[in-house]
Amino acid sequence: MLVVMSIWGTRKKQQIADERDDRYILCIDGGGMRGVVPAVLLGKLARLLQDAGDERPFYAHFDLIAGTSTGGLLALALAAPADKSGLSKEGAAATPVFQKAEPSPAWKRVLFGDPPPVVAGVIPDGIDPDQLLNLYLESGKDIFPKGPSRPLSILGPIFSDKYDEKPLMRLLRRVFDDIPLSDATIPVMVVTYDTKHASPILLSSRDSHGFLMREAARATSAAPTFFSPAIIKDRQTGKILNLIDGGVVANNPVLYAYHEAKHLYPDAKRFHILSFSTASSTFSFDAGKAGGVIGWVDPAKGAPIQKIYAQSQMQTSDMIAASITDLDYIRIHGELGAEHVRLDDTSEVAMDKLSHGAERIFQENYEALQGFAIQLSKRTNFDQVRLPPDTEPSTTGLDGSVLPRIDAQKQLEDSNKKSIPDSEYNFEYNLETSVTPPPPQLPSSTNRQLEKTTKIGSRRRKHG
């Protein structure tokens, strides 16, 4: 009997180790109002998970969310604690997270095996992915007004930025309030550039330097000529940083996301990155007819030098990411047609074109997205999720493997029939966890916590 239990525990440890070999990353490009495209696609991906019977919080499927500019805003919104954010909650099903119990004396381990895993808590609810599209539809015209947002003057367009940053800052305050970047529910990272110290800056929850989420969002979206730089003090070093849009460094932040993931999960053997573009158009230019300096910078020709630089930068990221041996790189991209949509175009025609373009891009990439959703739905390890600090672990009545995604009360009723895998969290990389036969039932304190979350899940609206 003891030999059988030992073999079972060894197999469970191998299953956990195998799952931690793979890490899943969401990566979102910059592009201003063209962020409508990834916002629509994120809602579509969430529904694919729901169709697969996966009712867990959307954000919890990823080990890292990274973004640049408008993609950074989306990344931060997804990773923000829903209880502190100004966005609506998702209303996801209760999902307990497990961690290894304190070790038993040697004689007990010989007789009874390792102690059962304990419930570390319930994965916090996330924001509703469908809320992301509303950020653009409801606030776009305030951030990018058609009329002048600054006092009129002949030289205004030359000596001032195109838009006043105050409406953007009000939106960021409403969405993120004063949430510290370090309070992200899962690892998150955005790209920006410090002009004063001539250096790319990665603002991440792993190494936050005391930044707030709204400060990170403001920095990564401070597009030169559109908005003034974000002048922010690094609370760790005391330096004053002059931060501008991360698109000048990496509009597609895939390589920085991979770099960050290697720091977060040094023992992982494979990384899976799902990268959403903002449907930027291919730009071609006959350099032989440039006509000198003016031809390269002429706005009437689309400012060729700037367009070619930005386009080649993204092509380079695609080429390198596709060649990394331990990286599965899935790029979701499509073009909107002959007419380019400017990053500050908030017209109804532009919004309609972006929304319909996103639907077409989804259909063109349906198989790739569905395949990725299936992989996400199979994960049972949530060591990347940041649980509320006041959560108190409790001994569980679950036997250690996977329950189907059903409501929390049903999980408790079926606890002796089904199983949930143990899962450590907050970047614990101890793979010595094993599982024993079912221990006693959950105590009343944990029951109440799960029942409370179930009530939220029961109000989840149905998606068509």
PDB file of N, CA, C and O in Angstrom, residues 400-429:
ATOM      1  N   GLY A 400      -6.426  16.442  -4.804  1.00  0.00           N
ATOM      2  CA  GLY A 400      -5.196  16.847  -5.447  1.00  0.00           C
ATOM      3  C   GLY A 400      -5.138  16.863  -6.944  1.00  0.00           C
ATOM      4  O   GLY A 400      -4.115  17.189  -7.494  1.00  0.00           O
ATOM      5  N   SER A 401      -6.170  16.577  -7.698  1.00  0.00           N
ATOM      6  CA  SER A 401      -6.104  16.716  -9.152  1.00  0.00           C
ATOM      7  C   SER A 401      -7.200  17.651  -9.643  1.00  0.00           C
ATOM      8  O   SER A 401      -7.671  18.459  -8.882  1.00  0.00           O
ATOM      9  N   VAL A 402      -7.614  17.567 -10.919  1.00  0.00           N
ATOM     10  CA  VAL A 402      -8.390  18.651 -11.527  1.00  0.00           C
ATOM     11  C   VAL A 402      -9.897  18.469 -11.448  1.00  0.00           C
ATOM     12  O   VAL A 402     -10.420  17.450 -11.845  1.00  0.00           O
ATOM     13  N   LEU A 403     -10.584  19.498 -10.942  1.00  0.00           N
ATOM     14  CA  LEU A 403     -12.042  19.536 -11.001  1.00  0.00           C
ATOM     15  C   LEU A 403     -12.489  20.202 -12.296  1.00  0.00           C
ATOM     16  O   LEU A 403     -11.807  21.095 -12.784  1.00  0.00           O
ATOM     17  N   PRO A 404     -13.616  19.795 -12.842  1.00  0.00           N
ATOM     18  CA  PRO A 404     -14.152  20.549 -13.983  1.00  0.00           C
ATOM     19  C   PRO A 404     -14.533  21.947 -13.531  1.00  0.00           C
ATOM     20  O   PRO A 404     -14.757  22.189 -12.348  1.00  0.00           O
ATOM     21  N   ARG A 405     -14.633  22.902 -14.458  1.00  0.00           N
ATOM     22  CA  ARG A 405     -14.935  24.271 -14.102  1.00  0.00           C
ATOM     23  C   ARG A 405     -16.420  24.427 -13.818  1.00  0.00           C
ATOM     24  O   ARG A 405     -17.223  24.703 -14.702  1.00  0.00           O
ATOM     25  N   ILE A 406     -16.802  24.194 -12.569  1.00  0.00           N
ATOM     26  CA  ILE A 406     -18.180  24.330 -12.148  1.00  0.00           C
ATOM     27  C   ILE A 406     -18.216  25.264 -10.947  1.00  0.00           C
ATOM     28  O   ILE A 406     -17.196  25.757 -10.512  1.00  0.00           O
ATOM     29  N   ASP A 407     -19.402  25.513 -10.411  1.00  0.00           N
ATOM     30  CA  ASP A 407     -19.469  26.463  -9.306  1.00  0.00           C
ATOM     31  C   ASP A 407     -18.814  25.894  -8.056  1.00  0.00           C
ATOM     32  O   ASP A 407     -18.650  24.685  -7.887  1.00  0.00           O
ATOM     33  N   ALA A 408     -18.464  26.797  -7.137  1.00  0.00           N
ATOM     34  CA  ALA A 408     -17.661  26.400  -5.979  1.00  0.00           C
ATOM     35  C   ALA A 408     -18.387  25.402  -5.086  1.00  0.00           C
ATOM     36  O   ALA A 408     -17.765  24.477  -4.560  1.00  0.00           O
ATOM     37  N   GLN A 409     -19.702  25.602  -4.888  1.00  0.00           N
ATOM     38  CA  GLN A 409     -20.437  24.677  -4.030  1.00  0.00           C
ATOM     39  C   GLN A 409     -20.414  23.273  -4.606  1.00  0.00           C
ATOM     40  O   GLN A 409     -20.260  22.288  -3.874  1.00  0.00           O
ATOM     41  N   LYS A 410     -20.550  23.168  -5.936  1.00  0.00           N
ATOM     42  CA  LYS A 410     -20.497  21.855  -6.586  1.00  0.00           C
ATOM     43  C   LYS A 410     -19.111  21.248  -6.415  1.00  0.00           C
ATOM     44  O   LYS A 410     -18.959  20.042  -6.229  1.00  0.00           O
ATOM     45  N   GLN A 411     -18.084  22.099  -6.435  1.00  0.00           N
ATOM     46  CA  GLN A 411     -16.728  21.594  -6.213  1.00  0.00           C
ATOM     47  C   GLN A 411     -16.626  20.940  -4.840  1.00  0.00           C
ATOM     48  O   GLN A 411     -16.025  19.871  -4.685  1.00  0.00           O
ATOM     49  N   LEU A 412     -17.227  21.592  -3.866  1.00  0.00           N
ATOM     50  CA  LEU A 412     -17.129  21.061  -2.508  1.00  0.00           C
ATOM     51  C   LEU A 412     -17.921  19.761  -2.377  1.00  0.00           C
ATOM     52  O   LEU A 412     -17.479  18.820  -1.734  1.00  0.00           O
ATOM     53  N   GLU A 413     -19.101  19.698  -3.014  1.00  0.00           N
ATOM     54  CA  GLU A 413     -19.934  18.499  -2.930  1.00  0.00           C
ATOM     55  C   GLU A 413     -19.250  17.316  -3.604  1.00  0.00           C
ATOM     56  O   GLU A 413     -19.412  16.168  -3.177  1.00  0.00           O
ATOM     57  N   ASP A 414     -18.502  17.606  -4.663  1.00  0.00           N
ATOM     58  CA  ASP A 414     -17.858  16.523  -5.409  1.00  0.00           C
ATOM     59  C   ASP A 414     -16.409  16.290  -4.975  1.00  0.00           C
ATOM     60  O   ASP A 414     -15.665  15.594  -5.626  1.00  0.00           O
ATOM     61  N   SER A 415     -16.018  16.873  -3.857  1.00  0.00           N
ATOM     62  CA  SER A 415     -14.599  16.856  -3.497  1.00  0.00           C
ATOM     63  C   SER A 415     -14.038  15.461  -3.260  1.00  0.00           C
ATOM     64  O   SER A 415     -12.847  15.239  -3.383  1.00  0.00           O
ATOM     65  N   ASN A 416     -14.903  14.505  -2.907  1.00  0.00           N
ATOM     66  CA  ASN A 416     -14.419  13.144  -2.706  1.00  0.00           C
ATOM     67  C   ASN A 416     -14.478  12.312  -3.975  1.00  0.00           C
ATOM     68  O   ASN A 416     -14.054  11.170  -3.988  1.00  0.00           O
ATOM     69  N   LYS A 417     -15.057  12.913  -5.059  1.00  0.00           N
ATOM     70  CA  LYS A 417     -15.186  12.168  -6.311  1.00  0.00           C
ATOM     71  C   LYS A 417     -14.189  12.659  -7.350  1.00  0.00           C
ATOM     72  O   LYS A 417     -13.708  11.901  -8.164  1.00  0.00           O
ATOM     73  N   LYS A 418     -13.940  13.980  -7.329  1.00  0.00           N
ATOM     74  CA  LYS A 418     -13.055  14.579  -8.322  1.00  0.00           C
ATOM     75  C   LYS A 418     -11.726  14.912  -7.667  1.00  0.00           C
ATOM     76  O   LYS A 418     -11.461  14.553  -6.539  1.00  0.00           O
ATOM     77  N   SER A 419     -10.900  15.657  -8.385  1.00  0.00           N
ATOM     78  CA  SER A 419      -9.609  16.022  -7.828  1.00  0.00           C
ATOM     79  C   SER A 419      -9.102  17.322  -8.417  1.00  0.00           C
ATOM     80  O   SER A 419      -9.448  17.694  -9.520  1.00  0.00           O
ATOM     81  N   ILE A 420      -8.295  18.052  -7.657  1.00  0.00           N
ATOM     82  CA  ILE A 420      -7.687  19.318  -8.074  1.00  0.00           C
ATOM     83  C   ILE A 420      -6.191  19.242  -7.822  1.00  0.00           C
ATOM     84  O   ILE A 420      -5.770  18.763  -6.782  1.00  0.00           O
ATOM     85  N   PRO A 421      -5.353  19.695  -8.754  1.00  0.00           N
ATOM     86  CA  PRO A 421      -3.920  19.634  -8.529  1.00  0.00           C
ATOM     87  C   PRO A 421      -3.489  20.689  -7.527  1.00  0.00           C
ATOM     88  O   PRO A 421      -4.080  21.752  -7.444  1.00  0.00           O
ATOM     89  N   ASP A 422      -2.472  20.366  -6.735  1.00  0.00           N
ATOM     90  CA  ASP A 422      -1.939  21.383  -5.837  1.00  0.00           C
ATOM     91  C   ASP A 422      -1.171  22.409  -6.656  1.00  0.00           C
ATOM     92  O   ASP A 422      -0.623  22.111  -7.700  1.00  0.00           O
ATOM     93  N   SER A 423      -1.163  23.638  -6.205  1.00  0.00           N
ATOM     94  CA  SER A 423      -0.519  24.707  -6.947  1.00  0.00           C
ATOM     95  C   SER A 423       0.076  25.709  -5.987  1.00  0.00           C
ATOM     96  O   SER A 423      -0.606  26.219  -5.114  1.00  0.00           O
ATOM     97  N   GLU A 424       1.362  25.968  -6.105  1.00  0.00           N
ATOM     98  CA  GLU A 424       1.990  27.015  -5.320  1.00  0.00           C
ATOM     99  C   GLU A 424       1.876  28.323  -6.083  1.00  0.00           C
ATOM    100  O   GLU A 424       1.527  28.334  -7.256  1.00  0.00           O
ATOM    101  N   TYR A 425       2.149  29.427  -5.423  1.00  0.00           N
ATOM    102  CA  TYR A 425       1.942  30.696  -6.086  1.00  0.00           C
ATOM    103  C   TYR A 425       2.993  31.701  -5.647  1.00  0.00           C
ATOM    104  O   TYR A 425       3.850  31.421  -4.834  1.00  0.00           O
ATOM    105  N   ASN A 426       2.888  32.920  -6.214  1.00  0.00           N
ATOM    106  CA  ASN A 426       3.841  33.986  -5.940  1.00  0.00           C
ATOM    107  C   ASN A 426       5.279  33.553  -6.223  1.00  0.00           C
ATOM    108  O   ASN A 426       6.193  33.775  -5.423  1.00  0.00           O
ATOM    109  N   PHE A 427       5.475  32.908  -7.368  1.00  0.00           N
ATOM    110  CA  PHE A 427       6.789  32.574  -7.891  1.00  0.00           C
ATOM    111  C   PHE A 427       7.563  31.593  -7.012  1.00  0.00           C
ATOM    112  O   PHE A 427       8.768  31.689  -6.829  1.00  0.00           O
ATOM    113  N   GLU A 428       6.852  30.636  -6.429  1.00  0.00           N
ATOM    114  CA  GLU A 428       7.493  29.539  -5.720  1.00  0.00           C
ATOM    115  C   GLU A 428       7.809  28.455  -6.743  1.00  0.00           C
ATOM    116  O   GLU A 428       6.938  28.032  -7.484  1.00  0.00           O
ATOM    117  N   TYR A 429       9.024  27.970  -6.769  1.00  0.00           N
ATOM    118  CA  TYR A 429       9.409  27.002  -7.804  1.00  0.00           C
ATOM    119  C   TYR A 429       9.809  25.647  -7.213  1.00  0.00           C
ATOM    120  O   TYR A 429      10.569  24.903  -7.788  1.00  0.00           O
TER     121      TYR A 429
END
